[in-house]
């Protein structure tokens, strides 16, 4: 089997890899750096421990309507671990036999581990985001003011992680009010829920006047993935000391981070988040600690060489 290839649903039926298989599953999936970074780590690990020599990480393009059926096949074929990406993270909750408390609270799953009765779901995105922000800005969520654009799977992880780690205030905005309300409704039982505030997109200027002087803005929408996308938010309207974290990591510099840079703000794209959510996922599958630096170098190389 070829770890550079993009596989589809029909390949699952005739899958004949005899080693330990892992995969990232999404649509679109061509842009994913996960195979490059996980396979680099597997090569490094198996040089020291030959029991990992038959592990490999693949890429599958699966549409949402086939997710449930595909996961049954992945399980039957013995895939030990799956990473889920856009647009599967929320609907995957209905496809697992069990999930971690963190994934349940986030209402989204990005990592699956094979169990005899089905897949167990985890969410490592919140951890990855926290590490990415820490590495980029030296800032923790504890005591921070956080403004998040989005209400999909990635935004849910961001809100719950910020809340659990003691953010002082969390502002959320999203294009669709219904989706925003549904996300916030799911969080009502969490400790510190009163620190969450929804900002209306239509009178955002009034809301921005009331923002604290310092904070972390996070783009958790998919705006910026395609060239020509509009900005998720006009970061020039933020107080000068706010930093900007764009979860999008491909391209290396997004329109959002470029604009922040022009204003001399601290800014970063989501490569650090990608690396650390991936490292934590591999730790769950292998029950070994991971050197995230090796994954990071591989992801950067893949981004630079467009592979
Ligand atoms: P979802 O599909 O679940 O959510 C997409 C979000 O983007 C929704 O809030 C949606 O708003 C918003 N959106 C999409 N199109 C538009 C538009 N034209 N105008 C305004 N808002 C829009 O995706 P995820 O939450 O899973 O992922 C979001 C982003 O985060 C993706 O770009 C993904 O690549 C990135 N990500 C990065 C990670 C990393 O490791 N760096 C990890 C996880 C995600 P609405 O509700 O109104 O439709």
XYZ file of C-alpha atoms and ligand atoms in Angstrom:
355
model
C 0.000 0.000 0.000
C 1.157 3.551 -0.723
C 1.142 6.150 2.094
C 1.295 9.019 -0.448
C -1.905 7.960 -2.213
C -5.414 9.206 -1.407
C -7.658 6.161 -0.878
C -11.444 6.093 -1.121
C -14.346 4.061 0.238
C -14.038 1.418 -2.488
C -10.395 0.734 -1.492
C -11.580 -0.249 1.992
C -13.479 -3.277 0.754
C -10.344 -4.825 -0.773
C -7.834 -3.527 1.797
C -4.972 -6.004 2.257
C -2.278 -4.235 4.317
C -0.927 -6.757 6.812
C 0.696 -4.279 9.241
C -0.815 -1.916 11.812
C -2.805 0.658 9.869
C -3.673 4.219 10.896
C -5.471 6.800 8.757
C -6.779 10.326 8.482
C -10.325 10.539 7.136
C -11.954 13.675 5.749
C -13.262 15.529 2.726
C -11.282 17.291 1.292
C -8.171 15.426 2.444
C -5.551 16.066 -0.247
C -4.077 19.020 1.725
C -3.562 17.014 4.949
C -0.026 16.926 6.378
C -0.930 14.161 8.841
C 0.411 11.223 6.763
C 3.792 12.958 6.329
C 4.178 13.779 10.010
C 2.923 10.455 11.410
C 4.943 8.345 8.969
C 8.088 10.357 9.802
C 7.515 9.605 13.483
C 6.856 5.904 12.746
C 10.186 5.715 10.826
C 12.025 7.327 13.714
C 10.335 5.135 16.330
C 10.853 1.892 14.449
C 14.596 2.616 14.121
C 14.714 2.195 17.918
C 11.873 -0.273 18.386
C 11.347 -2.723 15.474
C 7.867 -3.636 16.732
C 6.689 -0.397 15.007
C 8.307 -1.263 11.652
C 5.025 -2.545 10.198
C 2.976 0.547 11.216
C 1.811 2.950 8.488
C -0.511 5.955 8.274
C -2.795 6.415 5.229
C -5.136 9.064 3.856
C -8.820 8.456 2.949
C -11.267 10.789 1.241
C -14.697 9.821 2.611
C -17.865 11.918 2.158
C -20.049 12.545 5.240
C -22.885 10.295 4.008
C -20.496 7.316 3.976
C -18.735 7.996 7.289
C -20.690 5.555 9.428
C -20.396 2.706 6.914
C -16.718 3.493 6.304
C -15.944 3.346 10.024
C -17.522 -0.117 10.190
C -15.167 -1.194 7.393
C -12.119 0.452 9.029
C -12.961 -1.466 12.183
C -13.487 -4.758 10.346
C -10.159 -4.281 8.543
C -8.473 -3.702 11.906
C -7.305 -0.065 11.535
C -5.906 0.674 15.008
C -6.301 4.437 14.858
C -8.215 7.016 12.842
C -7.951 10.803 12.810
C -11.106 12.575 11.724
C -11.063 15.959 10.079
C -13.496 18.320 8.304
C -16.462 17.648 8.147
C -16.679 14.488 10.320
C -15.801 15.519 13.876
C -19.293 16.191 15.216
C -21.221 13.425 13.436
C -18.608 10.852 14.518
C -20.104 10.998 18.021
C -22.933 8.826 16.697
C -20.517 6.247 15.263
C -18.441 5.272 18.315
C -19.025 2.657 20.996
C -17.673 4.941 23.707
C -15.842 8.251 24.074
C -13.634 10.131 26.512
C -15.180 12.680 28.865
C -13.303 15.482 27.054
C -14.690 14.444 23.653
C -18.188 14.222 25.123
C -17.924 17.724 26.590
C -16.553 19.095 23.329
C -19.254 17.354 21.322
C -16.598 16.485 18.740
C -14.136 13.661 18.081
C -10.865 13.844 16.143
C -9.210 10.559 17.208
C -10.523 6.978 17.237
C -8.871 3.945 18.800
C -9.832 0.367 17.921
C -11.564 -1.625 20.681
C -13.075 -5.116 20.160
C -16.637 -3.727 20.336
C -16.033 -0.675 18.095
C -14.049 2.587 18.132
C -13.499 4.687 21.248
C -13.477 8.432 20.500
C -11.118 11.091 21.849
C -10.542 14.764 21.203
C -6.929 15.972 21.097
C -7.662 19.271 19.278
C -8.123 21.290 22.470
C -4.774 20.083 23.801
C -3.135 20.754 20.406
C -4.537 24.287 20.315
C -3.358 25.063 23.833
C 0.153 23.822 22.992
C 0.181 25.708 19.668
C -0.737 28.968 21.416
C 1.767 28.348 24.205
C 4.587 27.714 21.710
C 3.683 30.651 19.455
C 3.053 33.358 22.052
C 4.152 31.953 25.426
C 0.543 32.460 26.564
C -1.710 30.117 28.540
C -5.518 30.074 28.583
C -5.532 30.592 32.338
C -6.682 34.150 33.026
C -6.773 35.000 29.287
C -9.486 36.727 27.288
C -10.313 34.681 24.199
C -12.360 35.561 21.118
C -13.251 32.640 18.836
C -14.796 32.716 15.355
C -16.673 29.520 14.487
C -19.102 26.967 15.891
C -17.990 23.729 14.227
C -15.968 20.859 15.683
C -12.736 22.855 16.039
C -14.491 25.797 17.722
C -16.157 23.466 20.245
C -12.767 22.056 21.201
C -11.339 25.566 21.542
C -14.186 26.849 23.740
C -14.132 23.851 26.098
C -10.333 23.845 26.399
C -10.255 27.595 27.132
C -13.048 27.228 29.682
C -11.508 24.235 31.438
C -8.102 25.878 31.581
C -9.504 28.950 33.326
C -9.865 31.609 30.627
C -11.257 34.785 32.163
C -13.713 35.521 29.368
C -14.628 33.715 26.160
C -16.349 35.571 23.322
C -17.754 33.550 20.423
C -19.063 34.663 17.052
C -20.316 32.618 14.116
C -22.040 33.217 10.794
C -24.941 30.894 11.585
C -26.751 31.924 14.766
C -28.512 28.538 14.967
C -25.226 26.638 15.002
C -23.758 29.030 17.555
C -26.787 28.636 19.837
C -26.696 24.848 19.494
C -23.027 24.800 20.462
C -23.539 27.061 23.475
C -26.619 25.080 24.603
C -24.413 21.999 24.807
C -22.021 23.773 27.158
C -24.598 24.960 29.719
C -23.643 22.366 32.333
C -19.952 23.218 32.306
C -18.365 24.986 35.253
C -17.635 28.609 34.304
C -20.336 28.731 31.601
C -21.114 32.333 32.673
C -17.698 33.357 31.319
C -18.970 32.692 27.772
C -20.500 35.519 25.768
C -21.916 35.300 22.239
C -21.250 38.267 19.971
C -23.782 39.094 17.283
C -22.156 39.328 13.872
C -24.376 42.260 12.824
C -23.472 44.731 15.633
C -19.936 43.519 16.198
C -18.472 47.067 16.372
C -20.389 47.815 19.604
C -19.203 44.535 21.124
C -15.585 45.205 20.227
C -15.602 48.497 22.133
C -16.172 46.480 25.308
C -13.273 44.037 24.741
C -10.466 43.906 27.343
C -7.116 45.417 26.306
C -5.340 42.083 25.856
C -6.462 38.739 24.508
C -6.159 35.883 22.032
C -8.219 35.852 18.828
C -8.688 32.366 17.311
C -10.010 31.631 13.835
C -11.803 28.292 14.084
C -13.748 28.681 10.837
C -12.730 27.119 7.542
C -12.398 30.577 5.958
C -8.878 30.880 4.589
C -8.593 27.279 3.407
C -9.355 28.396 -0.163
C -7.638 31.296 -1.894
C -10.122 34.119 -2.384
C -11.965 33.393 0.882
C -13.107 36.495 2.762
C -11.523 37.137 6.158
C -13.291 35.442 9.097
C -12.927 38.660 11.097
C -11.407 42.131 10.704
C -8.554 41.808 13.193
C -7.571 45.449 12.659
C -10.566 46.317 14.877
C -9.052 44.481 17.878
C -7.194 46.374 20.612
C -3.460 46.493 19.694
C -2.263 43.935 22.243
C -4.534 41.110 21.028
C -2.656 38.258 19.321
C -4.042 36.273 16.375
C -4.054 32.465 16.041
C -5.376 31.032 12.770
C -6.159 27.290 13.030
C -5.557 27.037 9.283
C -1.992 25.882 8.603
C -1.946 25.594 4.835
C -0.969 28.078 3.344
C 1.914 28.913 5.677
C 0.790 32.540 5.897
C -2.954 33.220 5.632
C -4.606 36.533 4.708
C -5.596 36.793 8.365
C -2.095 36.340 9.797
C -0.645 38.592 7.062
C -3.020 41.370 8.092
C -2.113 40.875 11.750
C 1.577 40.989 10.845
C 1.088 44.258 8.983
C -0.256 45.653 12.232
C 2.780 44.347 14.142
C 0.650 41.912 16.108
C 1.932 38.546 17.277
C 0.355 35.961 14.981
C 0.645 32.280 14.067
C -1.032 29.692 11.873
C -2.246 26.310 13.142
C 0.804 24.148 12.380
C 1.700 23.892 16.070
C -1.869 22.797 16.857
C -1.740 20.184 14.119
C 1.545 18.774 15.400
C 0.468 18.547 19.032
C -3.010 17.118 18.398
C -1.270 14.507 16.208
C 1.408 13.727 18.779
C -1.216 13.196 21.484
C -3.265 10.948 19.135
C -0.217 8.786 18.396
C 0.462 8.499 22.119
C -3.072 7.160 22.585
C -2.610 4.547 19.850
C 0.921 3.428 20.723
C 0.976 4.017 24.483
C 4.471 5.483 23.918
C 5.516 9.116 24.338
C 6.105 11.056 21.102
C 8.844 13.523 20.165
C 6.666 16.269 18.668
C 9.785 17.954 17.207
C 10.165 15.129 14.660
C 6.530 15.450 13.624
C 6.902 19.239 13.354
C 9.987 19.037 11.113
C 8.182 16.552 8.835
C 5.037 18.697 8.666
C 7.081 21.816 7.832
C 9.001 19.956 5.166
C 5.771 18.637 3.645
C 4.334 22.160 3.615
C 7.468 23.614 2.002
C 7.686 20.946 -0.673
C 3.940 20.838 -1.278
C 3.830 17.077 -0.768
P -16.606 22.638 10.517
O -16.987 22.346 9.106
O -17.171 21.816 11.617
O -16.976 24.202 10.868
C -16.718 25.221 9.932
C -16.911 26.608 10.560
O -16.539 27.594 9.563
C -18.345 26.924 10.959
O -18.335 27.748 12.105
C -18.857 27.719 9.745
O -19.873 28.645 10.052
C -17.623 28.485 9.354
N -17.679 28.892 7.950
C -17.506 28.095 6.871
N -17.669 28.812 5.749
C -17.954 30.089 6.138
C -18.215 31.301 5.431
N -18.236 31.332 4.091
N -18.443 32.429 6.136
C -18.436 32.395 7.500
N -18.202 31.273 8.230
C -17.961 30.131 7.549
O -15.007 22.598 10.521
P -14.036 22.351 11.767
O -14.588 23.073 12.930
O -13.729 20.916 11.885
O -12.701 23.082 11.245
C -12.641 24.499 11.132
C -11.252 24.919 10.653
O -10.257 24.607 11.636
C -10.833 24.212 9.366
O -10.212 25.158 8.538
C -9.816 23.195 9.818
O -8.858 22.935 8.813
C -9.176 23.924 11.011
N -8.606 22.969 11.975
C -7.255 22.990 12.184
C -6.674 22.118 13.074
C -5.208 22.156 13.291
O -4.679 21.181 13.823
N -4.528 23.241 12.965
C -7.477 21.129 13.824
C -8.892 21.245 13.580
C -9.426 22.106 12.647
P -21.449 28.225 9.932
O -21.765 27.524 11.218
O -22.118 29.537 9.789
O -21.568 27.341 8.736
